[in-house]
Amino acid sequence: MNGFIEQAVNFFKKPKISEKSTALLQTKNDFLAVEIPVSLVYNGISHAVMMCSPQDLEDFALGFSLTEGIINSPSEIYGVDVIEVCNGIEVQIELSSRQFMALKTHRRNLTGRTGCGICGAEQLNQVYKNFPKLDRTFQLDINLLDSCLFTLQTHQQLGKQTGATHACAFFDLRGKLLAIREDVGRHVALDKLIGWYIKAGKPQGFIIASSRASYEMVQKVVSSGVELLVAISAATDLAVKMAEAHNLTLVGFAREGKGNIYSGKERLIF
């Protein structure tokens, strides 16, 4: 993880702030998470602008393209270029002609707040997507979750420094951390991780998210083919319904020695 840590610290800002104490007003440096507009541009046409942390953007482009149904396979993206512009970053994605034509038919404009998943959706059926049910290909010893939760906490470099980011991490079935992605937006952190997951050849394992499990977090996980999502915070009612409908194992309020199992109990060994 050394390479990641060295990369991550480049995305901190250190302004001077005033801190009130019981004795004197003191000045110190603080770490702030960088939040910047990132425009996803497909074949020269801007499709979405998200407020993001500016690292792992190639992973984000791939993960977002898959979870939003813009592509069905990574082979449909021919190239990704990350370019700094005057007010933010453009991620220029070269899409296959067939997928680009489909994208133009169902265009969405997501310009808006951090990690907002449905802002600008033109039709409700763009929000509620249908995916095949997930197969059950493994079982996980639930006792491994304690060490995984600790590992997630200790590897949140941006989170530890700023207290302002979400993290999503992928673990194998032995509880080994394979990848972690952080961002100011929980949806973006998940898209970044799913982008890594696709490039890594879709290894068997599960995702832990530092956030709540909203319907869109569940939908993104289902669309990627991952069978198990563990959330540190709560799940929403629609997230649970979607998890049940698509055979996803969903665990919320994950803490040491406990958690709420909302669906897919058959994948867990107690």
Short mmCIF file of C-alpha atoms in Angstrom, two decimals:
data_model
loop_
_atom_site.label_atom_id
_atom_site.label_comp_id
_atom_site.label_asym_id
_atom_site.label_seq_id
_atom_site.Cartn_x
_atom_site.Cartn_y
_atom_site.Cartn_z
CA MET A 1 0.00 0.00 0.00
CA ASN A 2 2.98 2.38 0.11
CA GLY A 3 2.41 3.60 -3.43
CA PHE A 4 -1.18 4.46 -2.69
CA ILE A 5 -0.30 6.32 0.49
CA GLU A 6 2.33 8.37 -1.28
CA GLN A 7 -0.13 9.18 -4.02
CA ALA A 8 -2.98 10.04 -1.67
CA VAL A 9 -1.12 12.68 0.31
CA ASN A 10 -0.82 14.76 -2.85
CA PHE A 11 -4.52 15.52 -2.61
CA PHE A 12 -4.49 17.33 0.73
CA LYS A 13 -4.68 21.07 1.27
CA LYS A 14 -3.22 22.56 4.43
CA PRO A 15 -4.75 25.94 5.23
CA LYS A 16 -4.04 27.71 8.48
CA ILE A 17 -6.97 27.84 10.87
CA SER A 18 -7.58 29.43 14.24
CA GLU A 19 -8.34 27.10 17.11
CA LYS A 20 -9.85 28.29 20.36
CA SER A 21 -8.29 26.82 23.47
CA THR A 22 -8.78 27.42 27.17
CA ALA A 23 -5.64 29.56 27.20
CA LEU A 24 -4.81 31.38 23.99
CA LEU A 25 -5.99 31.50 20.40
CA GLN A 26 -3.58 29.27 18.50
CA THR A 27 -2.87 28.81 14.81
CA LYS A 28 -2.23 25.38 13.31
CA ASN A 29 -2.30 23.58 9.98
CA ASP A 30 -5.27 21.42 9.08
CA PHE A 31 -5.75 18.87 6.30
CA LEU A 32 -8.74 19.39 4.00
CA ALA A 33 -10.05 16.94 1.43
CA VAL A 34 -9.86 18.30 -2.10
CA GLU A 35 -13.27 18.47 -3.81
CA ILE A 36 -13.17 19.33 -7.49
CA PRO A 37 -15.57 19.22 -10.47
CA VAL A 38 -14.84 16.21 -12.67
CA SER A 39 -16.50 16.12 -16.08
CA LEU A 40 -16.99 12.74 -17.76
CA VAL A 41 -16.76 13.38 -21.50
CA TYR A 42 -17.74 10.60 -23.91
CA ASN A 43 -16.51 10.99 -27.49
CA GLY A 44 -16.25 14.75 -27.04
CA ILE A 45 -19.67 15.27 -25.38
CA SER A 46 -19.93 16.03 -21.67
CA HIS A 47 -22.27 13.56 -20.00
CA ALA A 48 -21.93 14.16 -16.26
CA VAL A 49 -20.16 16.47 -13.84
CA MET A 50 -19.46 15.07 -10.39
CA MET A 51 -17.76 16.59 -7.38
CA CYS A 52 -14.87 14.22 -6.63
CA SER A 53 -11.54 13.71 -4.96
CA PRO A 54 -9.07 13.93 -7.85
CA GLN A 55 -7.36 10.53 -7.70
CA ASP A 56 -8.07 7.14 -9.30
CA LEU A 57 -10.11 8.87 -12.00
CA GLU A 58 -9.46 6.21 -14.64
CA ASP A 59 -10.96 3.68 -12.25
CA PHE A 60 -13.87 6.06 -11.72
CA ALA A 61 -14.47 6.40 -15.46
CA LEU A 62 -14.60 2.65 -15.93
CA GLY A 63 -16.70 1.95 -12.84
CA PHE A 64 -19.18 4.75 -13.56
CA SER A 65 -19.53 3.67 -17.19
CA LEU A 66 -20.39 0.13 -16.13
CA THR A 67 -22.68 0.88 -13.18
CA GLU A 68 -24.61 3.50 -15.15
CA GLY A 69 -25.17 1.06 -18.02
CA ILE A 70 -23.12 3.09 -20.50
CA ILE A 71 -21.01 0.02 -21.26
CA ASN A 72 -21.55 -3.69 -20.84
CA SER A 73 -17.87 -4.62 -21.07
CA PRO A 74 -14.57 -2.76 -20.50
CA SER A 75 -13.65 -3.59 -24.11
CA GLU A 76 -16.23 -0.99 -25.20
CA ILE A 77 -13.95 1.75 -23.87
CA TYR A 78 -11.02 2.34 -26.22
CA GLY A 79 -9.16 4.90 -24.12
CA VAL A 80 -9.31 7.24 -21.11
CA ASP A 81 -7.43 10.54 -20.76
CA VAL A 82 -7.45 12.64 -17.59
CA ILE A 83 -6.90 16.32 -18.43
CA GLU A 84 -6.69 19.30 -16.09
CA VAL A 85 -8.79 22.26 -17.24
CA CYS A 86 -9.18 25.75 -15.81
CA ASN A 87 -12.04 24.95 -13.42
CA GLY A 88 -11.55 21.26 -12.76
CA ILE A 89 -10.73 18.02 -14.54
CA GLU A 90 -12.03 16.44 -17.73
CA VAL A 91 -11.98 12.67 -18.05
CA GLN A 92 -12.16 12.08 -21.79
CA ILE A 93 -13.48 8.62 -22.61
CA GLU A 94 -13.33 7.11 -26.09
CA LEU A 95 -16.41 4.93 -26.41
CA SER A 96 -17.29 2.40 -29.10
CA SER A 97 -19.62 3.81 -31.75
CA ARG A 98 -22.42 1.42 -30.83
CA GLN A 99 -22.37 2.31 -27.13
CA PHE A 100 -22.05 6.00 -27.89
CA MET A 101 -25.18 5.89 -30.03
CA ALA A 102 -27.02 4.16 -27.18
CA LEU A 103 -25.72 6.75 -24.73
CA LYS A 104 -27.01 9.63 -26.82
CA THR A 105 -30.44 8.00 -26.81
CA HIS A 106 -30.55 7.85 -23.02
CA ARG A 107 -28.51 10.89 -22.02
CA ARG A 108 -28.53 12.08 -18.47
CA ASN A 109 -27.14 15.26 -16.99
CA LEU A 110 -25.89 14.66 -13.43
CA THR A 111 -24.38 18.11 -12.81
CA GLY A 112 -25.07 18.76 -9.15
CA ARG A 113 -24.07 18.02 -5.61
CA THR A 114 -21.45 15.63 -4.32
CA GLY A 115 -22.20 12.03 -5.22
CA CYS A 116 -25.80 12.72 -6.23
CA GLY A 117 -26.94 9.69 -8.16
CA ILE A 118 -30.25 10.73 -9.75
CA CYS A 119 -30.04 14.52 -10.17
CA GLY A 120 -31.21 15.34 -13.66
CA ALA A 121 -32.59 11.88 -14.51
CA GLU A 122 -35.17 12.50 -17.22
CA GLN A 123 -37.36 9.45 -16.53
CA LEU A 124 -37.99 7.36 -13.45
CA ASN A 125 -37.19 4.18 -15.34
CA GLN A 126 -33.64 5.46 -15.65
CA VAL A 127 -33.41 5.30 -11.86
CA TYR A 128 -34.81 1.81 -11.34
CA LYS A 129 -32.71 -0.46 -13.51
CA ASN A 130 -33.27 -4.19 -13.93
CA PHE A 131 -30.37 -6.61 -13.59
CA PRO A 132 -30.24 -10.42 -13.53
CA LYS A 133 -30.24 -12.11 -10.15
CA LEU A 134 -26.80 -12.82 -8.74
CA ASP A 135 -25.59 -16.41 -8.56
CA ARG A 136 -24.38 -17.77 -5.24
CA THR A 137 -20.79 -18.81 -5.85
CA PHE A 138 -19.32 -18.71 -2.33
CA GLN A 139 -19.90 -18.62 1.39
CA LEU A 140 -18.07 -16.31 3.78
CA ASP A 141 -17.14 -16.92 7.41
CA ILE A 142 -18.82 -13.95 9.07
CA ASN A 143 -16.21 -14.00 11.85
CA LEU A 144 -13.71 -12.54 9.36
CA LEU A 145 -15.60 -9.25 9.29
CA ASP A 146 -14.10 -7.93 12.53
CA SER A 147 -10.55 -7.95 11.15
CA CYS A 148 -11.78 -6.58 7.80
CA LEU A 149 -13.48 -3.64 9.50
CA PHE A 150 -10.29 -2.86 11.39
CA THR A 151 -8.26 -3.10 8.18
CA LEU A 152 -10.65 -0.73 6.42
CA GLN A 153 -10.31 1.82 9.20
CA THR A 154 -6.52 1.67 9.30
CA HIS A 155 -6.13 2.03 5.52
CA GLN A 156 -8.33 5.10 5.06
CA GLN A 157 -5.48 7.49 4.45
CA LEU A 158 -7.59 10.40 3.22
CA GLY A 159 -10.21 9.77 5.86
CA LYS A 160 -7.70 9.74 8.72
CA GLN A 161 -6.11 12.97 7.53
CA THR A 162 -9.27 14.94 6.68
CA GLY A 163 -12.28 13.27 8.31
CA ALA A 164 -14.21 14.17 5.16
CA THR A 165 -14.12 11.18 2.82
CA HIS A 166 -15.84 7.85 2.30
CA ALA A 167 -14.05 4.60 1.53
CA CYS A 168 -14.97 1.38 -0.23
CA ALA A 169 -12.71 -1.65 0.04
CA PHE A 170 -12.59 -5.06 -1.60
CA PHE A 171 -11.62 -8.16 0.40
CA ASP A 172 -11.08 -11.72 -0.74
CA LEU A 173 -12.80 -14.64 1.00
CA ARG A 174 -9.90 -15.02 3.45
CA GLY A 175 -10.37 -11.43 4.61
CA LYS A 176 -7.33 -10.05 2.78
CA LEU A 177 -7.61 -6.45 1.57
CA LEU A 178 -7.12 -6.30 -2.20
CA ALA A 179 -7.99 -2.66 -2.90
CA ILE A 180 -9.40 0.48 -1.30
CA ARG A 181 -10.70 3.66 -2.92
CA GLU A 182 -11.63 6.92 -1.18
CA ASP A 183 -13.62 9.97 -2.24
CA VAL A 184 -15.67 12.83 -0.86
CA GLY A 185 -18.70 11.09 -2.37
CA ARG A 186 -19.71 7.56 -1.40
CA HIS A 187 -21.06 6.75 -4.87
CA VAL A 188 -17.82 7.91 -6.46
CA ALA A 189 -15.70 5.88 -4.03
CA LEU A 190 -17.74 2.81 -4.99
CA ASP A 191 -17.45 3.49 -8.72
CA LYS A 192 -13.68 3.85 -8.32
CA LEU A 193 -13.50 0.50 -6.54
CA ILE A 194 -15.70 -1.19 -9.14
CA GLY A 195 -13.43 0.20 -11.85
CA TRP A 196 -10.46 -1.44 -10.10
CA TYR A 197 -12.49 -4.65 -9.71
CA ILE A 198 -13.19 -4.85 -13.44
CA LYS A 199 -9.55 -4.21 -14.36
CA ALA A 200 -8.43 -6.83 -11.82
CA GLY A 201 -10.48 -9.49 -13.61
CA LYS A 202 -13.38 -9.60 -11.11
CA PRO A 203 -11.76 -11.57 -8.28
CA GLN A 204 -14.02 -13.40 -5.86
CA GLY A 205 -14.74 -11.46 -2.71
CA PHE A 206 -16.89 -8.73 -1.19
CA ILE A 207 -17.11 -4.98 -0.62
CA ILE A 208 -17.17 -3.01 2.63
CA ALA A 209 -18.40 0.59 2.40
CA SER A 210 -17.85 3.21 5.11
CA SER A 211 -21.23 4.78 4.32
CA ARG A 212 -24.88 3.80 4.46
CA ALA A 213 -26.25 1.38 1.88
CA SER A 214 -28.61 3.37 -0.33
CA TYR A 215 -30.56 1.81 -3.19
CA GLU A 216 -27.99 3.18 -5.65
CA MET A 217 -25.04 1.70 -3.77
CA VAL A 218 -26.82 -1.66 -3.91
CA GLN A 219 -27.65 -1.18 -7.58
CA LYS A 220 -24.03 -0.42 -8.46
CA VAL A 221 -22.79 -3.50 -6.59
CA VAL A 222 -25.39 -5.72 -8.28
CA SER A 223 -24.50 -4.33 -11.71
CA SER A 224 -20.85 -5.25 -11.15
CA GLY A 225 -21.64 -8.84 -10.18
CA VAL A 226 -20.30 -8.63 -6.61
CA GLU A 227 -22.43 -10.82 -4.35
CA LEU A 228 -21.90 -9.30 -0.90
CA LEU A 229 -21.99 -5.70 0.37
CA VAL A 230 -21.21 -4.75 3.96
CA ALA A 231 -22.06 -1.20 5.08
CA ILE A 232 -20.82 0.55 8.21
CA SER A 233 -24.06 2.50 8.49
CA ALA A 234 -27.71 1.71 7.84
CA ALA A 235 -29.51 0.42 4.78
CA THR A 236 -32.58 2.08 3.30
CA ASP A 237 -35.83 0.21 2.71
CA LEU A 238 -35.43 0.39 -1.07
CA ALA A 239 -31.86 -0.87 -0.81
CA VAL A 240 -33.07 -3.92 1.11
CA LYS A 241 -35.87 -4.59 -1.38
CA MET A 242 -33.42 -4.33 -4.27
CA ALA A 243 -30.90 -6.60 -2.53
CA GLU A 244 -33.60 -9.22 -1.93
CA ALA A 245 -34.86 -8.99 -5.51
CA HIS A 246 -31.37 -9.49 -6.97
CA ASN A 247 -30.06 -12.08 -4.50
CA LEU A 248 -27.41 -9.77 -2.99
CA THR A 249 -26.18 -10.42 0.53
CA LEU A 250 -26.51 -7.10 2.36
CA VAL A 251 -25.17 -6.39 5.86
CA GLY A 252 -25.57 -3.03 7.59
CA PHE A 253 -24.53 -1.40 10.88
CA ALA A 254 -21.38 -3.53 10.76
CA ARG A 255 -19.48 -3.24 14.02
CA GLU A 256 -17.10 -5.46 15.95
CA GLY A 257 -18.93 -8.67 16.67
CA LYS A 258 -22.29 -7.56 15.27
CA GLY A 259 -24.25 -6.31 12.30
CA ASN A 260 -27.69 -6.43 10.70
CA ILE A 261 -28.18 -9.04 7.97
CA TYR A 262 -30.86 -7.70 5.65
CA SER A 263 -30.72 -10.26 2.84
CA GLY A 264 -28.75 -13.22 1.47
CA LYS A 265 -28.09 -14.94 4.80
CA GLU A 266 -27.35 -18.19 2.96
CA ARG A 267 -23.93 -16.85 1.87
CA LEU A 268 -22.76 -16.43 5.46
CA ILE A 269 -21.21 -19.05 7.72
CA PHE A 270 -21.75 -18.42 11.45
#
